[in-house]
PDB file of C-alpha atoms in Angstrom:
ATOM      1  CA  MET A  30     -45.873 147.348  84.299  1.00  0.00           C
ATOM      2  CA  ALA A  31     -45.242 149.280  87.493  1.00  0.00           C
ATOM      3  CA  TYR A  32     -48.386 151.375  86.740  1.00  0.00           C
ATOM      4  CA  PHE A  33     -50.329 148.323  86.578  1.00  0.00           C
ATOM      5  CA  VAL A  34     -49.117 146.965  89.691  1.00  0.00           C
ATOM      6  CA  ALA A  35     -49.837 150.312  91.480  1.00  0.00           C
ATOM      7  CA  VAL A  36     -53.457 150.038  90.009  1.00  0.00           C
ATOM      8  CA  ALA A  37     -54.075 146.512  91.199  1.00  0.00           C
ATOM      9  CA  GLU A  38     -52.839 147.146  94.821  1.00  0.00           C
ATOM     10  CA  GLU A  39     -54.621 150.376  95.045  1.00  0.00           C
ATOM     11  CA  GLN A  40     -57.781 149.206  93.315  1.00  0.00           C
ATOM     12  CA  SER A  41     -58.030 152.906  91.967  1.00  0.00           C
ATOM     13  CA  PHE A  42     -56.700 154.715  89.151  1.00  0.00           C
ATOM     14  CA  THR A  43     -56.994 158.090  90.982  1.00  0.00           C
ATOM     15  CA  ALA A  44     -55.133 156.512  94.315  1.00  0.00           C
ATOM     16  CA  ALA A  45     -52.526 154.992  91.857  1.00  0.00           C
ATOM     17  CA  ALA A  46     -51.586 158.147  90.117  1.00  0.00           C
ATOM     18  CA  ALA A  47     -51.244 159.984  93.444  1.00  0.00           C
ATOM     19  CA  ARG A  48     -48.982 157.369  94.663  1.00  0.00           C
ATOM     20  CA  LEU A  49     -46.875 157.461  91.415  1.00  0.00           C
ATOM     21  CA  LEU A  50     -46.973 161.471  91.150  1.00  0.00           C
ATOM     22  CA  VAL A  51     -48.318 161.066  87.566  1.00  0.00           C
ATOM     23  CA  ALA A  52     -51.386 162.506  85.788  1.00  0.00           C
ATOM     24  CA  GLN A  53     -54.437 160.108  86.048  1.00  0.00           C
ATOM     25  CA  PRO A  54     -54.935 160.242  82.130  1.00  0.00           C
ATOM     26  CA  SER A  55     -51.250 159.343  81.286  1.00  0.00           C
ATOM     27  CA  LEU A  56     -51.505 156.471  83.764  1.00  0.00           C
ATOM     28  CA  SER A  57     -54.828 155.171  82.036  1.00  0.00           C
ATOM     29  CA  GLN A  58     -53.147 155.421  78.661  1.00  0.00           C
ATOM     30  CA  GLN A  59     -50.154 153.423  79.693  1.00  0.00           C
ATOM     31  CA  ILE A  60     -52.497 150.559  81.255  1.00  0.00           C
ATOM     32  CA  ARG A  61     -54.457 150.621  77.885  1.00  0.00           C
ATOM     33  CA  ALA A  62     -51.067 150.104  76.043  1.00  0.00           C
ATOM     34  CA  LEU A  63     -50.258 147.603  78.128  1.00  0.00           C
ATOM     35  CA  GLU A  64     -53.563 145.618  77.605  1.00  0.00           C
ATOM     36  CA  ARG A  65     -53.321 145.962  73.922  1.00  0.00           C
ATOM     37  CA  GLN A  66     -49.664 144.378  73.878  1.00  0.00           C
ATOM     38  CA  LEU A  67     -51.044 141.364  75.926  1.00  0.00           C
ATOM     39  CA  GLY A  68     -54.192 141.198  73.970  1.00  0.00           C
ATOM     40  CA  ALA A  69     -56.285 140.862  76.956  1.00  0.00           C
ATOM     41  CA  GLU A  70     -58.046 143.194  79.600  1.00  0.00           C
ATOM     42  CA  LEU A  71     -56.381 143.309  83.164  1.00  0.00           C
ATOM     43  CA  LEU A  72     -58.664 145.555  84.806  1.00  0.00           C
ATOM     44  CA  GLU A  73     -62.421 145.810  85.260  1.00  0.00           C
ATOM     45  CA  ARG A  74     -63.028 149.657  85.463  1.00  0.00           C
ATOM     46  CA  SER A  75     -66.246 151.152  87.490  1.00  0.00           C
ATOM     47  CA  SER A  76     -67.301 154.116  89.339  1.00  0.00           C
ATOM     48  CA  ARG A  77     -66.303 152.109  92.364  1.00  0.00           C
ATOM     49  CA  GLY A  78     -62.707 151.668  91.385  1.00  0.00           C
ATOM     50  CA  ALA A  79     -60.603 149.070  89.366  1.00  0.00           C
ATOM     51  CA  ARG A  80     -60.873 145.289  90.050  1.00  0.00           C
ATOM     52  CA  LEU A  81     -58.454 142.624  88.448  1.00  0.00           C
ATOM     53  CA  THR A  82     -59.919 140.419  85.835  1.00  0.00           C
ATOM     54  CA  PRO A  83     -58.834 136.753  85.616  1.00  0.00           C
ATOM     55  CA  ALA A  84     -55.857 137.764  83.260  1.00  0.00           C
ATOM     56  CA  GLY A  85     -54.985 140.489  85.578  1.00  0.00           C
ATOM     57  CA  ARG A  86     -54.808 138.269  88.632  1.00  0.00           C
ATOM     58  CA  ALA A  87     -52.798 135.903  86.569  1.00  0.00           C
ATOM     59  CA  PHE A  88     -50.262 138.668  85.345  1.00  0.00           C
ATOM     60  CA  LEU A  89     -50.038 140.551  88.737  1.00  0.00           C
ATOM     61  CA  ASP A  90     -47.849 137.861  90.429  1.00  0.00           C
ATOM     62  CA  ALA A  91     -45.531 137.709  87.500  1.00  0.00           C
ATOM     63  CA  ALA A  92     -45.463 141.533  86.886  1.00  0.00           C
ATOM     64  CA  ARG A  93     -44.402 141.916  90.677  1.00  0.00           C
ATOM     65  CA  GLY A  94     -41.505 139.215  90.315  1.00  0.00           C
ATOM     66  CA  LEU A  95     -40.157 140.922  87.228  1.00  0.00           C
ATOM     67  CA  LEU A  96     -40.385 144.395  88.733  1.00  0.00           C
ATOM     68  CA  ALA A  97     -38.363 142.700  92.102  1.00  0.00           C
ATOM     69  CA  ASP A  98     -35.851 141.303  89.438  1.00  0.00           C
ATOM     70  CA  ALA A  99     -35.212 144.437  87.914  1.00  0.00           C
ATOM     71  CA  GLY A 100     -34.800 146.403  91.056  1.00  0.00           C
ATOM     72  CA  THR A 101     -32.241 143.854  92.134  1.00  0.00           C
ATOM     73  CA  ALA A 102     -30.542 144.162  88.899  1.00  0.00           C
ATOM     74  CA  VAL A 103     -30.279 147.958  89.120  1.00  0.00           C
ATOM     75  CA  ILE A 104     -29.062 147.538  92.969  1.00  0.00           C
ATOM     76  CA  ARG A 105     -26.156 144.795  91.874  1.00  0.00           C
ATOM     77  CA  ALA A 106     -25.065 147.047  88.904  1.00  0.00           C
ATOM     78  CA  ARG A 107     -25.024 150.329  90.889  1.00  0.00           C
ATOM     79  CA  ALA A 108     -22.860 148.495  93.690  1.00  0.00           C
ATOM     80  CA  ALA A 109     -20.546 146.850  91.077  1.00  0.00           C
ATOM     81  CA  ALA A 110     -19.830 150.281  89.627  1.00  0.00           C
ATOM     82  CA  GLY A 111     -19.221 151.894  93.083  1.00  0.00           C
ATOM     83  CA  LEU A 112     -22.190 154.080  92.742  1.00  0.00           C
ATOM     84  CA  ASP A 113     -23.707 152.871  96.117  1.00  0.00           C
ATOM     85  CA  GLY A 114     -23.607 150.009  98.474  1.00  0.00           C
ATOM     86  CA  GLY A 115     -27.077 148.717  97.592  1.00  0.00           C
ATOM     87  CA  THR A 116     -29.452 147.551 100.160  1.00  0.00           C
ATOM     88  CA  LEU A 117     -30.362 144.260 102.130  1.00  0.00           C
ATOM     89  CA  HIS A 118     -34.064 143.479 102.393  1.00  0.00           C
ATOM     90  CA  ILE A 119     -34.749 140.723 104.745  1.00  0.00           C
ATOM     91  CA  ALA A 120     -38.179 139.114 105.064  1.00  0.00           C
ATOM     92  CA  THR A 121     -38.881 136.905 108.244  1.00  0.00           C
ATOM     93  CA  LEU A 122     -41.292 136.035 110.887  1.00  0.00           C
ATOM     94  CA  THR A 123     -42.238 138.119 113.520  1.00  0.00           C
ATOM     95  CA  SER A 124     -41.012 135.775 116.343  1.00  0.00           C
ATOM     96  CA  LEU A 125     -37.495 135.624 114.583  1.00  0.00           C
ATOM     97  CA  ALA A 126     -37.326 139.323 113.971  1.00  0.00           C
ATOM     98  CA  THR A 127     -38.093 139.905 117.800  1.00  0.00           C
ATOM     99  CA  TRP A 128     -35.825 137.348 119.390  1.00  0.00           C
ATOM    100  CA  VAL A 129     -33.378 135.824 116.813  1.00  0.00           C
ATOM    101  CA  LEU A 130     -32.240 138.671 114.353  1.00  0.00           C
ATOM    102  CA  PRO A 131     -31.607 141.774 116.305  1.00  0.00           C
ATOM    103  CA  ASP A 132     -28.024 141.246 117.103  1.00  0.00           C
ATOM    104  CA  ALA A 133     -27.111 140.045 113.662  1.00  0.00           C
ATOM    105  CA  ILE A 134     -28.763 142.893 111.948  1.00  0.00           C
ATOM    106  CA  ALA A 135     -26.818 145.242 114.289  1.00  0.00           C
ATOM    107  CA  ARG A 136     -23.419 143.368 113.713  1.00  0.00           C
ATOM    108  CA  PHE A 137     -24.191 143.655 109.888  1.00  0.00           C
ATOM    109  CA  ARG A 138     -24.878 147.339 109.999  1.00  0.00           C
ATOM    110  CA  ASP A 139     -21.644 147.774 111.890  1.00  0.00           C
ATOM    111  CA  ARG A 140     -19.636 145.831 109.381  1.00  0.00           C
ATOM    112  CA  PHE A 141     -21.369 147.215 106.229  1.00  0.00           C
ATOM    113  CA  PRO A 142     -22.415 150.760 107.167  1.00  0.00           C
ATOM    114  CA  ASP A 143     -23.108 151.518 103.320  1.00  0.00           C
ATOM    115  CA  VAL A 144     -25.826 148.707 103.041  1.00  0.00           C
ATOM    116  CA  PRO A 145     -28.783 149.788 104.849  1.00  0.00           C
ATOM    117  CA  PRO A 146     -30.774 146.659 106.171  1.00  0.00           C
ATOM    118  CA  ARG A 147     -34.550 146.699 105.782  1.00  0.00           C
ATOM    119  CA  LEU A 148     -36.972 144.344 107.583  1.00  0.00           C
ATOM    120  CA  THR A 149     -40.355 143.048 106.453  1.00  0.00           C
ATOM    121  CA  GLU A 150     -42.011 140.775 109.083  1.00  0.00           C
ATOM    122  CA  PHE A 151     -44.896 138.195 108.646  1.00  0.00           C
ATOM    123  CA  PRO A 152     -46.987 136.522 111.573  1.00  0.00           C
ATOM    124  CA  ASP A 153     -46.974 133.106 109.714  1.00  0.00           C
ATOM    125  CA  ARG A 154     -44.824 131.230 107.160  1.00  0.00           C
ATOM    126  CA  LEU A 155     -47.453 131.206 104.422  1.00  0.00           C
ATOM    127  CA  GLY A 156     -47.192 134.918 103.997  1.00  0.00           C
ATOM    128  CA  LEU A 157     -43.523 134.924 104.117  1.00  0.00           C
ATOM    129  CA  GLU A 158     -43.315 132.364 101.186  1.00  0.00           C
ATOM    130  CA  GLU A 159     -45.729 133.986  99.086  1.00  0.00           C
ATOM    131  CA  PHE A 160     -43.812 137.362  99.523  1.00  0.00           C
ATOM    132  CA  MET A 161     -40.728 135.651  98.565  1.00  0.00           C
ATOM    133  CA  ALA A 162     -42.129 133.685  95.812  1.00  0.00           C
ATOM    134  CA  GLU A 163     -42.927 136.987  94.234  1.00  0.00           C
ATOM    135  CA  GLY A 164     -39.367 138.041  94.761  1.00  0.00           C
ATOM    136  CA  ARG A 165     -39.922 140.919  96.776  1.00  0.00           C
ATOM    137  CA  ALA A 166     -36.959 140.708  99.297  1.00  0.00           C
ATOM    138  CA  ASP A 167     -33.434 139.742  98.983  1.00  0.00           C
ATOM    139  CA  LEU A 168     -33.476 137.004 101.640  1.00  0.00           C
ATOM    140  CA  ALA A 169     -36.186 135.464 103.777  1.00  0.00           C
ATOM    141  CA  ILE A 170     -35.343 133.833 107.131  1.00  0.00           C
ATOM    142  CA  GLY A 171     -37.711 131.273 108.556  1.00  0.00           C
ATOM    143  CA  ALA A 172     -38.919 127.640 108.163  1.00  0.00           C
ATOM    144  CA  ARG A 173     -37.849 125.831 104.849  1.00  0.00           C
ATOM    145  CA  PRO A 174     -40.550 126.107 102.478  1.00  0.00           C
ATOM    146  CA  PRO A 175     -41.777 122.950 100.815  1.00  0.00           C
ATOM    147  CA  ASP A 176     -40.508 122.342  97.131  1.00  0.00           C
ATOM    148  CA  TRP A 177     -38.504 125.459  97.142  1.00  0.00           C
ATOM    149  CA  ALA A 178     -36.497 125.731  93.887  1.00  0.00           C
ATOM    150  CA  GLY A 179     -34.274 128.371  94.966  1.00  0.00           C
ATOM    151  CA  PRO A 180     -31.223 128.502  97.244  1.00  0.00           C
ATOM    152  CA  VAL A 181     -31.629 127.377 100.848  1.00  0.00           C
ATOM    153  CA  ARG A 182     -29.173 127.619 103.549  1.00  0.00           C
ATOM    154  CA  PHE A 183     -29.492 125.901 107.007  1.00  0.00           C
ATOM    155  CA  LEU A 184     -28.789 128.262 110.036  1.00  0.00           C
ATOM    156  CA  GLY A 185     -29.929 126.179 112.992  1.00  0.00           C
ATOM    157  CA  ASP A 186     -32.741 124.669 114.938  1.00  0.00           C
ATOM    158  CA  GLU A 187     -35.236 126.763 116.995  1.00  0.00           C
ATOM    159  CA  ARG A 188     -36.038 125.045 120.362  1.00  0.00           C
ATOM    160  CA  TYR A 189     -39.413 125.511 121.828  1.00  0.00           C
ATOM    161  CA  ALA A 190     -40.420 125.496 125.615  1.00  0.00           C
ATOM    162  CA  LEU A 191     -43.409 125.744 127.761  1.00  0.00           C
ATOM    163  CA  VAL A 192     -44.061 128.518 130.032  1.00  0.00           C
ATOM    164  CA  VAL A 193     -46.370 127.576 132.966  1.00  0.00           C
ATOM    165  CA  PRO A 194     -47.881 129.381 135.753  1.00  0.00           C
ATOM    166  CA  ALA A 195     -45.971 129.696 139.042  1.00  0.00           C
ATOM    167  CA  SER A 196     -48.352 127.332 140.875  1.00  0.00           C
ATOM    168  CA  ASP A 197     -47.333 124.470 138.340  1.00  0.00           C
ATOM    169  CA  PRO A 198     -44.890 122.138 140.515  1.00  0.00           C
ATOM    170  CA  ARG A 199     -43.041 121.591 137.285  1.00  0.00           C
ATOM    171  CA  ALA A 200     -42.047 125.121 136.549  1.00  0.00           C
ATOM    172  CA  GLY A 201     -38.256 125.668 136.158  1.00  0.00           C
ATOM    173  CA  THR A 202     -37.656 121.763 135.632  1.00  0.00           C
ATOM    174  CA  ALA A 203     -36.521 120.004 132.570  1.00  0.00           C
ATOM    175  CA  GLY A 204     -37.060 116.624 130.660  1.00  0.00           C
ATOM    176  CA  VAL A 205     -40.731 116.717 131.226  1.00  0.00           C
ATOM    177  CA  PRO A 206     -42.857 115.063 128.379  1.00  0.00           C
ATOM    178  CA  LEU A 207     -45.416 117.082 126.538  1.00  0.00           C
ATOM    179  CA  ARG A 208     -48.181 114.738 127.341  1.00  0.00           C
ATOM    180  CA  ALA A 209     -47.934 115.569 131.082  1.00  0.00           C
ATOM    181  CA  PHE A 210     -49.807 118.752 130.112  1.00  0.00           C
ATOM    182  CA  ALA A 211     -52.663 117.006 128.646  1.00  0.00           C
ATOM    183  CA  ALA A 212     -55.186 117.888 131.376  1.00  0.00           C
ATOM    184  CA  VAL A 213     -54.341 121.700 131.973  1.00  0.00           C
ATOM    185  CA  ASP A 214     -55.555 124.549 130.305  1.00  0.00           C
ATOM    186  CA  TRP A 215     -53.707 126.089 127.317  1.00  0.00           C
ATOM    187  CA  VAL A 216     -53.065 129.672 126.050  1.00  0.00           C
ATOM    188  CA  LEU A 217     -53.176 129.148 122.215  1.00  0.00           C
ATOM    189  CA  TYR A 218     -52.427 131.144 119.272  1.00  0.00           C
ATOM    190  CA  ALA A 219     -55.358 132.483 117.098  1.00  0.00           C
ATOM    191  CA  PRO A 220     -56.567 130.944 114.003  1.00  0.00           C
ATOM    192  CA  GLY A 221     -54.174 131.807 110.915  1.00  0.00           C
ATOM    193  CA  HIS A 222     -51.127 132.324 113.519  1.00  0.00           C
ATOM    194  CA  GLY A 223     -48.240 130.158 112.081  1.00  0.00           C
ATOM    195  CA  LEU A 224     -47.588 128.792 115.759  1.00  0.00           C
ATOM    196  CA  ARG A 225     -51.209 127.557 116.061  1.00  0.00           C
ATOM    197  CA  THR A 226     -50.364 124.580 113.833  1.00  0.00           C
ATOM    198  CA  LEU A 227     -47.166 123.860 115.372  1.00  0.00           C
ATOM    199  CA  VAL A 228     -48.800 123.658 118.673  1.00  0.00           C
ATOM    200  CA  LEU A 229     -51.750 121.566 117.537  1.00  0.00           C
ATOM    201  CA  GLU A 230     -49.324 119.110 115.810  1.00  0.00           C
ATOM    202  CA  ALA A 231     -46.948 118.585 118.704  1.00  0.00           C
ATOM    203  CA  CYS A 232     -49.846 117.963 120.966  1.00  0.00           C
ATOM    204  CA  GLY A 233     -51.441 115.569 118.651  1.00  0.00           C
ATOM    205  CA  ALA A 234     -48.320 113.650 118.214  1.00  0.00           C
ATOM    206  CA  ALA A 235     -48.366 113.428 122.224  1.00  0.00           C
ATOM    207  CA  GLY A 236     -51.776 111.938 121.947  1.00  0.00           C
ATOM    208  CA  PHE A 237     -53.972 115.021 123.094  1.00  0.00           C
ATOM    209  CA  THR A 238     -55.813 118.002 121.974  1.00  0.00           C
ATOM    210  CA  PRO A 239     -55.012 121.055 124.024  1.00  0.00           C
ATOM    211  CA  ARG A 240     -57.832 122.882 125.681  1.00  0.00           C
ATOM    212  CA  ALA A 241     -57.868 126.595 125.239  1.00  0.00           C
ATOM    213  CA  THR A 242     -58.905 129.194 127.610  1.00  0.00           C
ATOM    214  CA  VAL A 243     -57.591 132.220 125.769  1.00  0.00           C
ATOM    215  CA  GLU A 244     -56.138 132.900 122.359  1.00  0.00           C
ATOM    216  CA  THR A 245     -53.562 135.540 121.141  1.00  0.00           C
ATOM    217  CA  ARG A 246     -51.801 136.543 118.055  1.00  0.00           C
ATOM    218  CA  THR A 247     -48.281 137.319 119.719  1.00  0.00           C
ATOM    219  CA  VAL A 248     -45.777 135.078 121.427  1.00  0.00           C
ATOM    220  CA  ASP A 249     -44.960 137.603 123.911  1.00  0.00           C
ATOM    221  CA  ALA A 250     -48.478 137.809 125.171  1.00  0.00           C
ATOM    222  CA  ALA A 251     -48.948 134.025 125.211  1.00  0.00           C
ATOM    223  CA  ALA A 252     -45.784 133.621 127.415  1.00  0.00           C
ATOM    224  CA  ARG A 253     -47.065 136.368 129.841  1.00  0.00           C
ATOM    225  CA  LEU A 254     -50.611 135.140 129.840  1.00  0.00           C
ATOM    226  CA  ALA A 255     -49.237 131.761 130.782  1.00  0.00           C
ATOM    227  CA  ALA A 256     -46.906 132.968 133.498  1.00  0.00           C
ATOM    228  CA  ALA A 257     -50.214 135.020 134.907  1.00  0.00           C
ATOM    229  CA  GLY A 258     -51.753 131.628 135.601  1.00  0.00           C
ATOM    230  CA  LEU A 259     -54.080 131.369 132.419  1.00  0.00           C
ATOM    231  CA  GLY A 260     -52.795 128.097 131.247  1.00  0.00           C
ATOM    232  CA  VAL A 261     -49.480 126.887 129.716  1.00  0.00           C
ATOM    233  CA  ALA A 262     -48.157 128.298 126.523  1.00  0.00           C
ATOM    234  CA  LEU A 263     -45.624 126.851 123.730  1.00  0.00           C
ATOM    235  CA  VAL A 264     -43.099 129.434 122.847  1.00  0.00           C
ATOM    236  CA  PRO A 265     -39.786 129.718 121.270  1.00  0.00           C
ATOM    237  CA  ASP A 266     -37.234 129.197 123.737  1.00  0.00           C
ATOM    238  CA  ALA A 267     -35.482 132.664 123.036  1.00  0.00           C
ATOM    239  CA  ALA A 268     -38.856 134.214 123.885  1.00  0.00           C
ATOM    240  CA  VAL A 269     -38.526 133.370 127.509  1.00  0.00           C
ATOM    241  CA  ARG A 270     -37.078 136.441 128.800  1.00  0.00           C
ATOM    242  CA  ALA A 271     -35.097 136.660 132.247  1.00  0.00           C
ATOM    243  CA  ASP A 272     -38.035 137.523 134.243  1.00  0.00           C
ATOM    244  CA  LEU A 273     -40.141 134.436 132.984  1.00  0.00           C
ATOM    245  CA  ALA A 274     -37.201 132.040 133.337  1.00  0.00           C
ATOM    246  CA  ALA A 275     -38.608 130.491 136.479  1.00  0.00           C
ATOM    247  CA  HIS A 276     -41.753 129.723 134.684  1.00  0.00           C
ATOM    248  CA  ARG A 277     -40.011 127.682 131.772  1.00  0.00           C
ATOM    249  CA  VAL A 278     -40.276 123.998 131.450  1.00  0.00           C
ATOM    250  CA  ARG A 279     -37.948 122.340 129.057  1.00  0.00           C
ATOM    251  CA  LEU A 280     -39.630 119.421 127.517  1.00  0.00           C
ATOM    252  CA  ALA A 281     -38.198 116.204 126.702  1.00  0.00           C
ATOM    253  CA  ASP A 282     -39.834 116.055 123.414  1.00  0.00           C
ATOM    254  CA  ALA A 283     -39.686 119.901 122.760  1.00  0.00           C
ATOM    255  CA  PRO A 284     -40.732 120.622 118.982  1.00  0.00           C
ATOM    256  CA  VAL A 285     -37.691 121.700 116.925  1.00  0.00           C
ATOM    257  CA  VAL A 286     -38.012 123.894 113.824  1.00  0.00           C
ATOM    258  CA  ALA A 287     -35.180 124.204 111.307  1.00  0.00           C
ATOM    259  CA  VAL A 288     -34.471 127.935 110.441  1.00  0.00           C
ATOM    260  CA  VAL A 289     -33.170 128.520 107.033  1.00  0.00           C
ATOM    261  CA  GLY A 290     -32.216 131.211 104.778  1.00  0.00           C
ATOM    262  CA  TYR A 291     -33.578 131.200 101.529  1.00  0.00           C
ATOM    263  CA  ALA A 292     -34.113 133.378  98.142  1.00  0.00           C
ATOM    264  CA  ARG A 293     -36.016 133.189  94.900  1.00  0.00           C
ATOM    265  CA  THR A 294     -32.754 133.090  92.865  1.00  0.00           C
ATOM    266  CA  ALA A 295     -28.866 133.245  93.847  1.00  0.00           C
ATOM    267  CA  PHE A 296     -28.246 135.109  97.067  1.00  0.00           C
ATOM    268  CA  PRO A 297     -27.412 138.659  96.229  1.00  0.00           C
ATOM    269  CA  PRO A 298     -23.934 139.481  97.746  1.00  0.00           C
ATOM    270  CA  ALA A 299     -25.321 141.447 100.762  1.00  0.00           C
ATOM    271  CA  ALA A 300     -27.669 138.475 101.519  1.00  0.00           C
ATOM    272  CA  ALA A 301     -24.608 136.003 101.289  1.00  0.00           C
ATOM    273  CA  ALA A 302     -22.692 138.469 103.603  1.00  0.00           C
ATOM    274  CA  PHE A 303     -25.543 138.454 106.256  1.00  0.00           C
ATOM    275  CA  LEU A 304     -25.814 134.700 106.202  1.00  0.00           C
ATOM    276  CA  ASP A 305     -21.938 134.256 106.839  1.00  0.00           C
ATOM    277  CA  LEU A 306     -22.094 136.556 109.578  1.00  0.00           C
ATOM    278  CA  PHE A 307     -25.098 135.005 111.116  1.00  0.00           C
ATOM    279  CA  SER A 308     -23.495 131.519 111.259  1.00  0.00           C
ATOM    280  CA  THR A 309     -20.699 132.972 113.378  1.00  0.00           C
ATOM    281  CA  LEU A 310     -22.961 134.220 116.156  1.00  0.00           C
ATOM    282  CA  LYS A 311     -24.270 132.342 119.081  1.00  0.00           C
ATOM    283  CA  VAL A 312     -28.006 133.114 119.246  1.00  0.00           C
ATOM    284  CA  PRO A 313     -30.098 132.537 122.276  1.00  0.00           C
ATOM    285  CA  GLY A 314     -32.765 129.885 121.359  1.00  0.00           C
ATOM    286  CA  LEU A 315     -31.171 128.701 118.097  1.00  0.00           C
ATOM    287  CA  VAL A 316     -28.788 125.804 117.996  1.00  0.00           C
ATOM    288  CA  HIS A 317     -26.372 126.126 115.057  1.00  0.00           C
ATOM    289  CA  PRO A 318     -25.028 123.524 112.727  1.00  0.00           C
ATOM    290  CA  PRO A 319     -21.669 122.205 113.782  1.00  0.00           C
ATOM    291  CA  ALA A 320     -18.779 124.196 112.119  1.00  0.00           C
ATOM    292  CA  ALA A 321     -17.306 122.514 108.961  1.00  0.00           C
ATOM    293  CA  PRO A 322     -13.937 120.787 109.677  1.00  0.00           C
TER     294      PRO A 322
END
């Protein structure tokens, strides 16, 4: 199954054999044996490489999930036997990885030095949710996925603010409604970026469509382009660094996104420990739930 996943990802038997450090004939024989067991061809072979058949596409997601579950089982068994401390693989959004998670990860590393954390980032929530649906990380941190069957733990609310040019008289103020910025230029996120949908929905709820002058794929660039005078930008409040604080407008109706931790199945021990630690920290830009009585 691992051989099949490697060929599917590389789209080449030769490249997959090199990646796995096995002989190509042996790799081909194993794939053929798997296809015989399943009673279906998984790959189309040609001089240009290997492509998934419809059966192969259906099998790939399940194969990845089973391999991830097997890897998790090995880690848990070795940790329980005292053979090693295991690992903690966190998947998250780029914005959270940049401004919300660094302190928590550093604290976790100090407290659990035998459990090295690994971080995988995604620019949008759809990629993150697909990654977790395949069981490819121990823990995801992001917006709550719709209809998620696995465990979910609320971590706090991520607040958003506007960054405006210095010439805007509302710079540095608070309590301004979003609709007050209907007539100005906007720095928008590029199509496909997860925050583009949030901005368009927030502006639509305020009764207008933002007029874009420039588009970008990063939050920091959006904030700095806005501060430079190219328009206004909606960014996570934590993304407004000290040198941009004078450009911030705290909105009366600022969008709020619930940030949660979630997993495909039960939280592994390391993931549960990370969530417990995270809940004790005061993270800039994130409003935590009230402490339990």
